[in-house]
PDB file of N, CA and C in Angstrom:
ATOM      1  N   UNK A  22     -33.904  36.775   3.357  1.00  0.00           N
ATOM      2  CA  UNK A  22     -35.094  35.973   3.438  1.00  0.00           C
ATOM      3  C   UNK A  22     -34.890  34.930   4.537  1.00  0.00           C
ATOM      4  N   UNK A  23     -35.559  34.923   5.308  1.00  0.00           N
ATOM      5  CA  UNK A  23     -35.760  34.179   6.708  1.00  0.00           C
ATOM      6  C   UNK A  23     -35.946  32.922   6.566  1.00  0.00           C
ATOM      7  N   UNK A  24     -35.733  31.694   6.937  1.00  0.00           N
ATOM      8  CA  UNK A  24     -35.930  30.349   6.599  1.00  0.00           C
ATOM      9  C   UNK A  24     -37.028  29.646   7.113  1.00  0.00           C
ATOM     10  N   UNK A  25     -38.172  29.187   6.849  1.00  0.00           N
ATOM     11  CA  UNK A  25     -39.493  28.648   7.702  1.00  0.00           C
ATOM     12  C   UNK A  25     -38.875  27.786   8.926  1.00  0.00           C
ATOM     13  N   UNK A  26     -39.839  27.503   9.660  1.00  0.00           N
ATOM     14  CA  UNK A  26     -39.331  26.471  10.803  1.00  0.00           C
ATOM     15  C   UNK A  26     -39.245  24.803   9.983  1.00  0.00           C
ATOM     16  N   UNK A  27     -39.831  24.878   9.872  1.00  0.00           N
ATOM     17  CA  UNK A  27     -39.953  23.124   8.819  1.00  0.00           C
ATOM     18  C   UNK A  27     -37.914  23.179   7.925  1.00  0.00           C
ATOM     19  N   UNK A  28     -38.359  24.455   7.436  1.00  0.00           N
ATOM     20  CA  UNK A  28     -36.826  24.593   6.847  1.00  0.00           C
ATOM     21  C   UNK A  28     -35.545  24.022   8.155  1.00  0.00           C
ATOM     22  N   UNK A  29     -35.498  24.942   9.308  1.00  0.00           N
ATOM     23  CA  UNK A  29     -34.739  24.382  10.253  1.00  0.00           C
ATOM     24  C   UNK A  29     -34.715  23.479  10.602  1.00  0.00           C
ATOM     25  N   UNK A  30     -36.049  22.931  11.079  1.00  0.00           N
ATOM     26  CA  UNK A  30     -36.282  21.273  11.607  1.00  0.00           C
ATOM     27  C   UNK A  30     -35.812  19.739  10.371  1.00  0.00           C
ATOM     28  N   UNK A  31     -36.052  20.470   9.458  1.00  0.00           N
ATOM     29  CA  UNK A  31     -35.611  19.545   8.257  1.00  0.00           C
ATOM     30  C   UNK A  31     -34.010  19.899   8.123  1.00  0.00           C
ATOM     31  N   UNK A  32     -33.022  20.819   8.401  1.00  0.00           N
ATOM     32  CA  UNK A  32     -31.876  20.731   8.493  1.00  0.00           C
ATOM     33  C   UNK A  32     -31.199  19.976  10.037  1.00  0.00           C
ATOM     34  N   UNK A  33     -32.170  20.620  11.162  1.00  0.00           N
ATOM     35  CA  UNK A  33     -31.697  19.467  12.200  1.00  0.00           C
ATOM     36  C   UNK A  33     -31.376  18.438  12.234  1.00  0.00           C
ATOM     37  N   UNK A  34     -32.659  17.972  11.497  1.00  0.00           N
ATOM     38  CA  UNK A  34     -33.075  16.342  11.549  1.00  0.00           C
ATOM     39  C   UNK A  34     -31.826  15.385  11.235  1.00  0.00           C
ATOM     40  N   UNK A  35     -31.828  16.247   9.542  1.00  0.00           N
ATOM     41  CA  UNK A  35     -30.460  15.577   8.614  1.00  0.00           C
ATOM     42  C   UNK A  35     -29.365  15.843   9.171  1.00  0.00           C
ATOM     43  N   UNK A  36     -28.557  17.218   9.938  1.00  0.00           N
ATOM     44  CA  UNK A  36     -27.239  16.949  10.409  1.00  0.00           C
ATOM     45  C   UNK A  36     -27.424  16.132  11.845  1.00  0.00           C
ATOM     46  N   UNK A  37     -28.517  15.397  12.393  1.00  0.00           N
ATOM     47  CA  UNK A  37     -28.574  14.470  13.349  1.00  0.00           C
ATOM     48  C   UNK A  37     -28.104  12.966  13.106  1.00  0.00           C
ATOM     49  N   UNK A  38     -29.067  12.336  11.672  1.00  0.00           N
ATOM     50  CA  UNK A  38     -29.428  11.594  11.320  1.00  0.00           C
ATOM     51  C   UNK A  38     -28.367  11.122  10.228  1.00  0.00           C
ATOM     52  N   UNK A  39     -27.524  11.810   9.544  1.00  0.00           N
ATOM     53  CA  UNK A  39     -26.450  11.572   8.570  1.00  0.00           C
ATOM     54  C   UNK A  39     -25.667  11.195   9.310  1.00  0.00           C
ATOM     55  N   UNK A  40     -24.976  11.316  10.426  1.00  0.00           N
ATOM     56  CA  UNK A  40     -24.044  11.166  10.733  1.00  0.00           C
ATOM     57  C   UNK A  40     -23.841   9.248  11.130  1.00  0.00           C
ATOM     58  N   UNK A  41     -25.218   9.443  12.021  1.00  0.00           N
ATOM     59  CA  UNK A  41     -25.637   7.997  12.397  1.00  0.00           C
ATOM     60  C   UNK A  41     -25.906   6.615  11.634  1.00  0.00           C
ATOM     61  N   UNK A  42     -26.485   7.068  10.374  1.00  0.00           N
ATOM     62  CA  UNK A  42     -26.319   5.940   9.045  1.00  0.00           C
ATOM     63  C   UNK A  42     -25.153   5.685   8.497  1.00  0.00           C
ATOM     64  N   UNK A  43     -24.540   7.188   8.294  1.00  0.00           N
ATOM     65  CA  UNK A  43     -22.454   6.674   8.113  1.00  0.00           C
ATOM     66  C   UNK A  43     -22.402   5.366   8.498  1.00  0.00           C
ATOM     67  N   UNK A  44     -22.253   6.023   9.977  1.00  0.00           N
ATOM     68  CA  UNK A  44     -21.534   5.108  10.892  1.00  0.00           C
ATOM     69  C   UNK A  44     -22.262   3.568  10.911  1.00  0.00           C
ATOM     70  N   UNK A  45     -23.298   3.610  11.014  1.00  0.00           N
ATOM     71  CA  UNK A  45     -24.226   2.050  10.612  1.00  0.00           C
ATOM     72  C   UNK A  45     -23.512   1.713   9.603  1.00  0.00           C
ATOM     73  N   UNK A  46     -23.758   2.389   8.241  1.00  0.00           N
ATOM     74  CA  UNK A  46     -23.350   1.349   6.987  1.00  0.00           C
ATOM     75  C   UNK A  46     -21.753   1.370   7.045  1.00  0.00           C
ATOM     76  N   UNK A  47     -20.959   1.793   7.357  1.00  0.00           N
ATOM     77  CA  UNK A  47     -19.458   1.811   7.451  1.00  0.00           C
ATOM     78  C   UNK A  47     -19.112   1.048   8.555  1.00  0.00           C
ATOM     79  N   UNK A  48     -19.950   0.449   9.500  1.00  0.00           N
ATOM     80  CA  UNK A  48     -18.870  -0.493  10.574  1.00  0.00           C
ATOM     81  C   UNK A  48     -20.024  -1.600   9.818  1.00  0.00           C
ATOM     82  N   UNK A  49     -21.010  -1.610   9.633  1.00  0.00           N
ATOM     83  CA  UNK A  49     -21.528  -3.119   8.579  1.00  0.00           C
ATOM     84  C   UNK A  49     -20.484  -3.367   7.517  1.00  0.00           C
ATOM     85  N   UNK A  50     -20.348  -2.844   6.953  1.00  0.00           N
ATOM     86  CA  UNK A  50     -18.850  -2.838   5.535  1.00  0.00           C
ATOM     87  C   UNK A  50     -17.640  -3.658   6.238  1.00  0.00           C
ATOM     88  N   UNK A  51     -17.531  -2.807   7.197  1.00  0.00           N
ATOM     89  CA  UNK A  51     -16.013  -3.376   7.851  1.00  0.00           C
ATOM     90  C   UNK A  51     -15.997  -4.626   8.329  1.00  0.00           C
ATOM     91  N   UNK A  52     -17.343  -4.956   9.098  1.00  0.00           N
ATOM     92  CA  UNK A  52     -17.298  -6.126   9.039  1.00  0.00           C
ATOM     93  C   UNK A  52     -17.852  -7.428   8.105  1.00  0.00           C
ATOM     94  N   UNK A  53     -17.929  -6.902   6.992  1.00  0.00           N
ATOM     95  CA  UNK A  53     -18.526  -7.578   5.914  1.00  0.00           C
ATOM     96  C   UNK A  53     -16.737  -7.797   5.470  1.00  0.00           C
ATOM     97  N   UNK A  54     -16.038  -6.857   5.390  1.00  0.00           N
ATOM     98  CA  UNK A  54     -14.767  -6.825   4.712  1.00  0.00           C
ATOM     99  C   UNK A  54     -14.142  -7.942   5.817  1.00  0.00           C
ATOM    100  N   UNK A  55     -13.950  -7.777   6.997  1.00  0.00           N
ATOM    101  CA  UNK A  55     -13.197  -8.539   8.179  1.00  0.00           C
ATOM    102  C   UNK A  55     -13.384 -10.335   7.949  1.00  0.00           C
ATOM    103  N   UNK A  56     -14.924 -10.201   7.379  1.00  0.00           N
ATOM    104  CA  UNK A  56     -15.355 -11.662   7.088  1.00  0.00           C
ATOM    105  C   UNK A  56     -14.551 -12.689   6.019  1.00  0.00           C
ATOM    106  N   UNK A  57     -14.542 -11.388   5.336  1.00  0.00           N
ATOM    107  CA  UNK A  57     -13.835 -11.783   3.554  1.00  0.00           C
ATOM    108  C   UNK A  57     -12.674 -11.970   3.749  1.00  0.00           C
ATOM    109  N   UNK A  58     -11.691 -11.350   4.865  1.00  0.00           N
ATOM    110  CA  UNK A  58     -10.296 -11.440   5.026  1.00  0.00           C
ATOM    111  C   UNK A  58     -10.047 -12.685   5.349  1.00  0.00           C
ATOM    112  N   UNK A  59     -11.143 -13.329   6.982  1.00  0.00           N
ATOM    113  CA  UNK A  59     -10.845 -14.311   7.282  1.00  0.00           C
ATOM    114  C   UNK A  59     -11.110 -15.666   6.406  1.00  0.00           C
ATOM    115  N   UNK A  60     -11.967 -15.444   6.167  1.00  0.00           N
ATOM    116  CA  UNK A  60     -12.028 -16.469   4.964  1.00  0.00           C
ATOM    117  C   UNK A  60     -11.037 -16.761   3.876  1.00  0.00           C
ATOM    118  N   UNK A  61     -10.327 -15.827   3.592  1.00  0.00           N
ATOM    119  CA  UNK A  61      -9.205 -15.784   2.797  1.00  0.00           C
ATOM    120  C   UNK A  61      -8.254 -16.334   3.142  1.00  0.00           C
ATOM    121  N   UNK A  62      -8.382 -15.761   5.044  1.00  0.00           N
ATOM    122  CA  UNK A  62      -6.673 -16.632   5.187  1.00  0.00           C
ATOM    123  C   UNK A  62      -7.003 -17.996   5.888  1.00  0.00           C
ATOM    124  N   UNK A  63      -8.146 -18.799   5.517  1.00  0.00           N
ATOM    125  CA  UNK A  63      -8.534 -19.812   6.265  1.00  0.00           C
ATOM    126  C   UNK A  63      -8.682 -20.368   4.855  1.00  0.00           C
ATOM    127  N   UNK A  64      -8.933 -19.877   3.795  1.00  0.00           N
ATOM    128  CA  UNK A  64      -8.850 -21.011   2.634  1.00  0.00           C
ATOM    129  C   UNK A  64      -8.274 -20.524   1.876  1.00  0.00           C
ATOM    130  N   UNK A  65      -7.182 -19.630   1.751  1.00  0.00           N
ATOM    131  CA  UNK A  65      -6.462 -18.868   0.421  1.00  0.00           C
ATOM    132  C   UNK A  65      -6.937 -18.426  -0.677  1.00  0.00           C
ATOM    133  N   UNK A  66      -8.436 -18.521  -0.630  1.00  0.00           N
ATOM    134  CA  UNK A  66      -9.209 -18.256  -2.325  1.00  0.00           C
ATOM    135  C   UNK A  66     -10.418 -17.418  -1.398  1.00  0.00           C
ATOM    136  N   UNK A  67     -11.089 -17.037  -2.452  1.00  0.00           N
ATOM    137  CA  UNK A  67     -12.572 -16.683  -1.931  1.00  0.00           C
ATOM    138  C   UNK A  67     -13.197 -16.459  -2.897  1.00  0.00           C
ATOM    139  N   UNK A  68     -14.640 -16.932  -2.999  1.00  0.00           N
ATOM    140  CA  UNK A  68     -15.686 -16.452  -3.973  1.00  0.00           C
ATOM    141  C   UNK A  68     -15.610 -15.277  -4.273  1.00  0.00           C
ATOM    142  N   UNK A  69     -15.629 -14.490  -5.509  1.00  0.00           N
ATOM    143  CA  UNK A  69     -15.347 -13.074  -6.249  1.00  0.00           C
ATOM    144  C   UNK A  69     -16.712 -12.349  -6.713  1.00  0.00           C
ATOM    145  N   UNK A  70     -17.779 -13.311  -6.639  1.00  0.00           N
ATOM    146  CA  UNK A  70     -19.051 -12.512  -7.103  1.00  0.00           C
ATOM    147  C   UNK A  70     -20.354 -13.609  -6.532  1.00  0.00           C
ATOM    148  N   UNK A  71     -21.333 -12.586  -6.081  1.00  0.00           N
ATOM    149  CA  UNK A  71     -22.310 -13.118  -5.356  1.00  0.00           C
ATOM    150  C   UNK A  71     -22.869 -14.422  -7.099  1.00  0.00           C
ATOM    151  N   UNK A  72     -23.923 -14.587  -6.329  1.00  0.00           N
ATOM    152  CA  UNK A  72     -24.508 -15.772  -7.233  1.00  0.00           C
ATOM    153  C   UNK A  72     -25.520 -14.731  -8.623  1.00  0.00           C
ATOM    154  N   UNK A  73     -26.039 -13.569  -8.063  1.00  0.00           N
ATOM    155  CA  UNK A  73     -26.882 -12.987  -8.798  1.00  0.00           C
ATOM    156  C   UNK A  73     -25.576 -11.975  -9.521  1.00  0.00           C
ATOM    157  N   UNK A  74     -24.680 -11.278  -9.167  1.00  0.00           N
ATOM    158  CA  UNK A  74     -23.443 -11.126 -10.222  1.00  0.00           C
ATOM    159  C   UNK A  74     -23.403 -11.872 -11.009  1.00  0.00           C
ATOM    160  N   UNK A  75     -22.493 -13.013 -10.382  1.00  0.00           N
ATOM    161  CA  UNK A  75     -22.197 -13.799 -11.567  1.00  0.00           C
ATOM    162  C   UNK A  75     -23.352 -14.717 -12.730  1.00  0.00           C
ATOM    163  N   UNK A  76     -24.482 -14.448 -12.310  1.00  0.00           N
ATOM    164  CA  UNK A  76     -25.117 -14.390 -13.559  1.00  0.00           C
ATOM    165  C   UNK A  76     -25.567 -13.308 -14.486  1.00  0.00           C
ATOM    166  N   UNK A  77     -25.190 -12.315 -13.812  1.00  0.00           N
ATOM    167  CA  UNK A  77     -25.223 -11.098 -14.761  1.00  0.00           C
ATOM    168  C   UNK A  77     -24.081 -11.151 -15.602  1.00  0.00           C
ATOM    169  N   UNK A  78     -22.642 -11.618 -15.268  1.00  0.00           N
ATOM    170  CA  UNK A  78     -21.268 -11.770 -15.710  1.00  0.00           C
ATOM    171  C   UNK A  78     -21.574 -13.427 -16.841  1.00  0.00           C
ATOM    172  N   UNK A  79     -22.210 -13.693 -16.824  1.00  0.00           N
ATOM    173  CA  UNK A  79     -22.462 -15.143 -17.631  1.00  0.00           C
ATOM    174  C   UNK A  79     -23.314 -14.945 -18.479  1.00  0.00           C
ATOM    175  N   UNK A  80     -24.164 -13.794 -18.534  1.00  0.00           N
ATOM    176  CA  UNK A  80     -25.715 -13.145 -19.466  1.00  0.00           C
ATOM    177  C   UNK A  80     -24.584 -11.895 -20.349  1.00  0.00           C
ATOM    178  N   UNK A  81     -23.593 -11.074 -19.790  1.00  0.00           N
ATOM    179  CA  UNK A  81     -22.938 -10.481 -20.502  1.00  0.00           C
ATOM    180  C   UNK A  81     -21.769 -11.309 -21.664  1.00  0.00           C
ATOM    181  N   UNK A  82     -21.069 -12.308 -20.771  1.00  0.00           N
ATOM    182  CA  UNK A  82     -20.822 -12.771 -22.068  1.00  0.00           C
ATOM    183  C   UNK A  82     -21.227 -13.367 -22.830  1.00  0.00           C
ATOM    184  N   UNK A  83     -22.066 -14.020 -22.781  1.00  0.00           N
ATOM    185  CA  UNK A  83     -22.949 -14.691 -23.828  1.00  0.00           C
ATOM    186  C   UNK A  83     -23.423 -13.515 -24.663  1.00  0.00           C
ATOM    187  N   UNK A  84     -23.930 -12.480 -24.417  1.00  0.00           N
ATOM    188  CA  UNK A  84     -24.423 -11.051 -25.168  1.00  0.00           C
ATOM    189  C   UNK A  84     -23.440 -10.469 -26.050  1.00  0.00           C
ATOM    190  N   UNK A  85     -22.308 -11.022 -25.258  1.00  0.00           N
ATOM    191  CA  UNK A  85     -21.389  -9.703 -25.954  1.00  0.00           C
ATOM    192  C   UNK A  85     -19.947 -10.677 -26.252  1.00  0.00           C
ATOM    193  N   UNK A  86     -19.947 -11.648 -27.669  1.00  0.00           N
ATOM    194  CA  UNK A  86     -18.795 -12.396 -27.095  1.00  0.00           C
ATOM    195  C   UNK A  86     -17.437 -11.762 -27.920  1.00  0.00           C
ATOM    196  N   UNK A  87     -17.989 -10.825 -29.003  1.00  0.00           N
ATOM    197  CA  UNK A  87     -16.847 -10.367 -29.548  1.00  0.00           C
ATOM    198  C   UNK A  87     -16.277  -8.659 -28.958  1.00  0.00           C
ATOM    199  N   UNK A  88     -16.903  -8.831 -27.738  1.00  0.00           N
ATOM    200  CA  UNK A  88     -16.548  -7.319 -27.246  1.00  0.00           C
ATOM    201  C   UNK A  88     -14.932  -7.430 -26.353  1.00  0.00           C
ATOM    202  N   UNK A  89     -14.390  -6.470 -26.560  1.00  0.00           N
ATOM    203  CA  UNK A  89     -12.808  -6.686 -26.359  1.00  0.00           C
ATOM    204  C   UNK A  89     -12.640  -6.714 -25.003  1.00  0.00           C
ATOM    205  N   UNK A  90     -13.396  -6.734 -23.956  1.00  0.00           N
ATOM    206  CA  UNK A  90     -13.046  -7.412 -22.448  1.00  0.00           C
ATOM    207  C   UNK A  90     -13.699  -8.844 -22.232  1.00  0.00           C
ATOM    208  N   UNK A  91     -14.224  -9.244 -23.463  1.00  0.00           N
ATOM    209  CA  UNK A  91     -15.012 -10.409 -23.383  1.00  0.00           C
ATOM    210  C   UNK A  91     -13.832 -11.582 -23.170  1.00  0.00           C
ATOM    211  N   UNK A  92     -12.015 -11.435 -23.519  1.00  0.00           N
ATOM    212  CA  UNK A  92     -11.658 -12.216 -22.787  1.00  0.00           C
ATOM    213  C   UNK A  92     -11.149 -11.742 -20.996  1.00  0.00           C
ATOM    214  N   UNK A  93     -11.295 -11.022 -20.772  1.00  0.00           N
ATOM    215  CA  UNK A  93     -11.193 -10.728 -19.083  1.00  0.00           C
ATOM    216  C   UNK A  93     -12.327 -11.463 -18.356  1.00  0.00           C
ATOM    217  N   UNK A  94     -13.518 -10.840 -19.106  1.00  0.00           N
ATOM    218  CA  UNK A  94     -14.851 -11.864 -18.289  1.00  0.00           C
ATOM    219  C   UNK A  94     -14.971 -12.987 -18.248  1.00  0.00           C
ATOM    220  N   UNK A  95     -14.401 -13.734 -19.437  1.00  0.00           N
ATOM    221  CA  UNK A  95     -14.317 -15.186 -19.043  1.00  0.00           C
ATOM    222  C   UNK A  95     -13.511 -16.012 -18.206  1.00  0.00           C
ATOM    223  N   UNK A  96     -12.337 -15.345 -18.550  1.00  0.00           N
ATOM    224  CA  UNK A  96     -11.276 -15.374 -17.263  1.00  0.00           C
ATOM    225  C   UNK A  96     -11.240 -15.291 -16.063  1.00  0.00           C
ATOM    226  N   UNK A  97     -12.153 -14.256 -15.533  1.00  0.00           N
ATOM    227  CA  UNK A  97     -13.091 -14.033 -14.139  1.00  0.00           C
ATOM    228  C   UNK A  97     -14.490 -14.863 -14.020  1.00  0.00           C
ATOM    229  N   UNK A  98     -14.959 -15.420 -15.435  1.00  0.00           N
ATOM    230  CA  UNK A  98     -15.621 -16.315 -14.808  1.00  0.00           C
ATOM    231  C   UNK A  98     -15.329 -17.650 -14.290  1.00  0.00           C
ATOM    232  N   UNK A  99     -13.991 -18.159 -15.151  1.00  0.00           N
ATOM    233  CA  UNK A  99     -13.600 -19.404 -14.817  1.00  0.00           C
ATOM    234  C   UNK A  99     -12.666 -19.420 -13.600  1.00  0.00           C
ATOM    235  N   UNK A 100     -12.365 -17.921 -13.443  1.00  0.00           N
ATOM    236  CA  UNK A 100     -11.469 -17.559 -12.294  1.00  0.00           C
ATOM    237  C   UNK A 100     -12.724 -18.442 -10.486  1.00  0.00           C
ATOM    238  N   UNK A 101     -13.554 -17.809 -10.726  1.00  0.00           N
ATOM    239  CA  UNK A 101     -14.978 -17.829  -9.794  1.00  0.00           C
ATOM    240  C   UNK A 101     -15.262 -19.390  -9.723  1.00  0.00           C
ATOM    241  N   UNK A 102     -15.534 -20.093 -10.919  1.00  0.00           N
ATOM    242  CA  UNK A 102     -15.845 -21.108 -10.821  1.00  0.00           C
ATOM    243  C   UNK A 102     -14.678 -22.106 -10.273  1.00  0.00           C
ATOM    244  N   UNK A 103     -13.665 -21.861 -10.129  1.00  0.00           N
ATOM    245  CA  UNK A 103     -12.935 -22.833  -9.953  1.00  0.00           C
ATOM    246  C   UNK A 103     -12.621 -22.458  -8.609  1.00  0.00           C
ATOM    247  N   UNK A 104     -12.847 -21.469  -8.317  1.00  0.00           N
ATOM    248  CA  UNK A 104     -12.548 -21.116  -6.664  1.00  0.00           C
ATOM    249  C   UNK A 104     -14.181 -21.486  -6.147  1.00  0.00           C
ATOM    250  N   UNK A 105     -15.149 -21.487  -6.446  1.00  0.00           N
ATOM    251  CA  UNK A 105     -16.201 -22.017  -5.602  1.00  0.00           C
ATOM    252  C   UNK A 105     -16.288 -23.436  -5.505  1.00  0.00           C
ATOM    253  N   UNK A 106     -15.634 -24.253  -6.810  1.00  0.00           N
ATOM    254  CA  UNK A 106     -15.072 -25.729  -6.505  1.00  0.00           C
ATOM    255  C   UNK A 106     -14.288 -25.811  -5.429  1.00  0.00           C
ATOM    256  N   UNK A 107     -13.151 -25.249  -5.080  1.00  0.00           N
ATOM    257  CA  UNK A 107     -12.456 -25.551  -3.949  1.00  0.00           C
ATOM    258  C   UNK A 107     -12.065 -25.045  -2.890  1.00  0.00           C
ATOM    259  N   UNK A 108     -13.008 -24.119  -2.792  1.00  0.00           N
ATOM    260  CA  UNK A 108     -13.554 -23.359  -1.189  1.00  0.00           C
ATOM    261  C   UNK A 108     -14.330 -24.662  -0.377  1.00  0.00           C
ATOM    262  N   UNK A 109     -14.438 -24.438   0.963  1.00  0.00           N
ATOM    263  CA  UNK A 109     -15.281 -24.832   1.621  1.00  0.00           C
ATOM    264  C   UNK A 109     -16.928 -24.207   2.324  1.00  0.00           C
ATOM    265  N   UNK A 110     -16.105 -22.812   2.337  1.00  0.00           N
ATOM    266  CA  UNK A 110     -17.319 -21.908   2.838  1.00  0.00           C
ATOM    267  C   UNK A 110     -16.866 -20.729   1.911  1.00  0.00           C
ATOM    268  N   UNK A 111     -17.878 -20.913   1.141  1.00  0.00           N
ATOM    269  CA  UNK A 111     -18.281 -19.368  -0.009  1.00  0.00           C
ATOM    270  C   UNK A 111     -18.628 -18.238   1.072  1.00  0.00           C
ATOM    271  N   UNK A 112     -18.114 -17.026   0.970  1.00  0.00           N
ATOM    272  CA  UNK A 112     -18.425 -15.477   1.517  1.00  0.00           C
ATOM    273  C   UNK A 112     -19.996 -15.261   1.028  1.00  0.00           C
ATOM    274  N   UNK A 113     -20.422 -15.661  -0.579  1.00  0.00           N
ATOM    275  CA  UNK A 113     -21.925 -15.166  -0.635  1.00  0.00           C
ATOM    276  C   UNK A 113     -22.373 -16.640  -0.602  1.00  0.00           C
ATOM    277  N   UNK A 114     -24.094 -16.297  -0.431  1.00  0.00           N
ATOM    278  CA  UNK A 114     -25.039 -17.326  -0.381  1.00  0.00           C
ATOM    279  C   UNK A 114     -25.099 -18.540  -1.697  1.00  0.00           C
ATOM    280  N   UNK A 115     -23.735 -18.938  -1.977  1.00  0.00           N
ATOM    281  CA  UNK A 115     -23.825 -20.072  -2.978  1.00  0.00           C
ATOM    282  C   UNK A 115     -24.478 -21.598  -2.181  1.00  0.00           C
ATOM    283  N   UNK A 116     -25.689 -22.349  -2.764  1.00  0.00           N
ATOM    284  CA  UNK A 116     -25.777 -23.451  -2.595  1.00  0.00           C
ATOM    285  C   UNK A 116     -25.042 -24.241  -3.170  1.00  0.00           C
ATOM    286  N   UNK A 117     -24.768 -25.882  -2.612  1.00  0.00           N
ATOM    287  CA  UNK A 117     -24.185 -26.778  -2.934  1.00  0.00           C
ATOM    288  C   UNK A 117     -24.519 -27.094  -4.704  1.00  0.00           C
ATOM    289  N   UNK A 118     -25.870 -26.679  -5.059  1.00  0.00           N
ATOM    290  CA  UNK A 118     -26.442 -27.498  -5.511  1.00  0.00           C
ATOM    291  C   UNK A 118     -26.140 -26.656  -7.024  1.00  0.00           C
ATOM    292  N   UNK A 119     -25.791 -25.262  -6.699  1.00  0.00           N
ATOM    293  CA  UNK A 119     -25.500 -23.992  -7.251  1.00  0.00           C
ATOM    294  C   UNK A 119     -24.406 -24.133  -8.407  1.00  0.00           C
ATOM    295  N   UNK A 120     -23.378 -24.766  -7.095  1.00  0.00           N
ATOM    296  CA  UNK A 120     -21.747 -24.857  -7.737  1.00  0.00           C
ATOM    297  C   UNK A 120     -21.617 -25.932  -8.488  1.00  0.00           C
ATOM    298  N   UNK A 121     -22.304 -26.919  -8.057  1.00  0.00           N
ATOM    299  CA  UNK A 121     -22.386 -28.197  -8.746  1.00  0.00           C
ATOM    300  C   UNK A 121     -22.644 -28.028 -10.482  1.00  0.00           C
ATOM    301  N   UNK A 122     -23.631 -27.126 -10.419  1.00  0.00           N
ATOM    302  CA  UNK A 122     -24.142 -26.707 -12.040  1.00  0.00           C
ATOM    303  C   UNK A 122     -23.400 -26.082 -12.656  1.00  0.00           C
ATOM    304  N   UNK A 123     -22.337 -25.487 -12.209  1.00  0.00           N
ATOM    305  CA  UNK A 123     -21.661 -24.105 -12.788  1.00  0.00           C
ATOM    306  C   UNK A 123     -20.359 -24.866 -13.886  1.00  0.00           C
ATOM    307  N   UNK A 124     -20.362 -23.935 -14.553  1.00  0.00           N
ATOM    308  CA  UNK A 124     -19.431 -24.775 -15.934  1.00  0.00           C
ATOM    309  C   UNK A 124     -18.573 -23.942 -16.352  1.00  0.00           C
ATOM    310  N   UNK A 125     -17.204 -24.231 -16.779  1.00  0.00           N
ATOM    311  CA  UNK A 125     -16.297 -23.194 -17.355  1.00  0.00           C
ATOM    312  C   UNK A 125     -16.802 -22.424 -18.889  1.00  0.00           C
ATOM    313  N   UNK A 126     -16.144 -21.366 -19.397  1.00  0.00           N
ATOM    314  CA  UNK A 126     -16.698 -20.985 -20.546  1.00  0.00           C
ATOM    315  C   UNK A 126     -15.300 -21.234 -21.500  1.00  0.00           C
ATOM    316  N   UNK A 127     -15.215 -21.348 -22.494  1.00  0.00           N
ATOM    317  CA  UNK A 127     -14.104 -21.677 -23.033  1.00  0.00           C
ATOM    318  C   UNK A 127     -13.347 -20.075 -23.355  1.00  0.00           C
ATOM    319  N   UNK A 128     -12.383 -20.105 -22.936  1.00  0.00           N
ATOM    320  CA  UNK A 128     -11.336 -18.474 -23.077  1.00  0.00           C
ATOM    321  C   UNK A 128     -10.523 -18.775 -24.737  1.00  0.00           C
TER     322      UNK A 128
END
């Protein structure tokens, strides 16, 4: 059975076009990663979860406080909070006004 033309042109397209988004989202990564390094070795810590994570990570434990990683998450949350206290420049979009509010959870 013979393949329509649309069939071919729609396989062109994609072994054209795959290759080229790779490469977009994989050198964006790298330098998303390159950012995170330097920041690391310019302040030894770095923020661990964007601002909208870590309120998903602060809505889970509150949900779930007798669930048996519920002490890891708190640990990573107070881990976060205490490194966005003494960073200077957060990797994600934390405001000043952000960190200021943020509170330990008791482990």
């Amino acid at each position: 059975m013979a393949l329509s033309t649309l069939t071919w042109v729609s396989m062109l397209v994609s072994l054209l076009l795959l290759p080229g988004v790779a490469a977009a989202v994989l050198v964006r990564s790298l330098r998303t990663e390159e950012r995170k390094l330097a920041l690391l070795r310019e302040q030894d810590d770095i923020d661990s979860y964007s601002p909208r994570a870590f309120s998903d990570l602060r809505g889970w434990i509150r949900a779930n406080p007798d669930d048996p990683y519920a002490p890891i998450a708190r640990r990573r949350y107070n881990e976060c909070v205490r490194s966005l206290r003494a960073i200077d420049e957060p990797h994600y979009d934390w405001s000043d006004e952000q960190i200021a509010r943020l509170e330990l959870v008791d482990e």
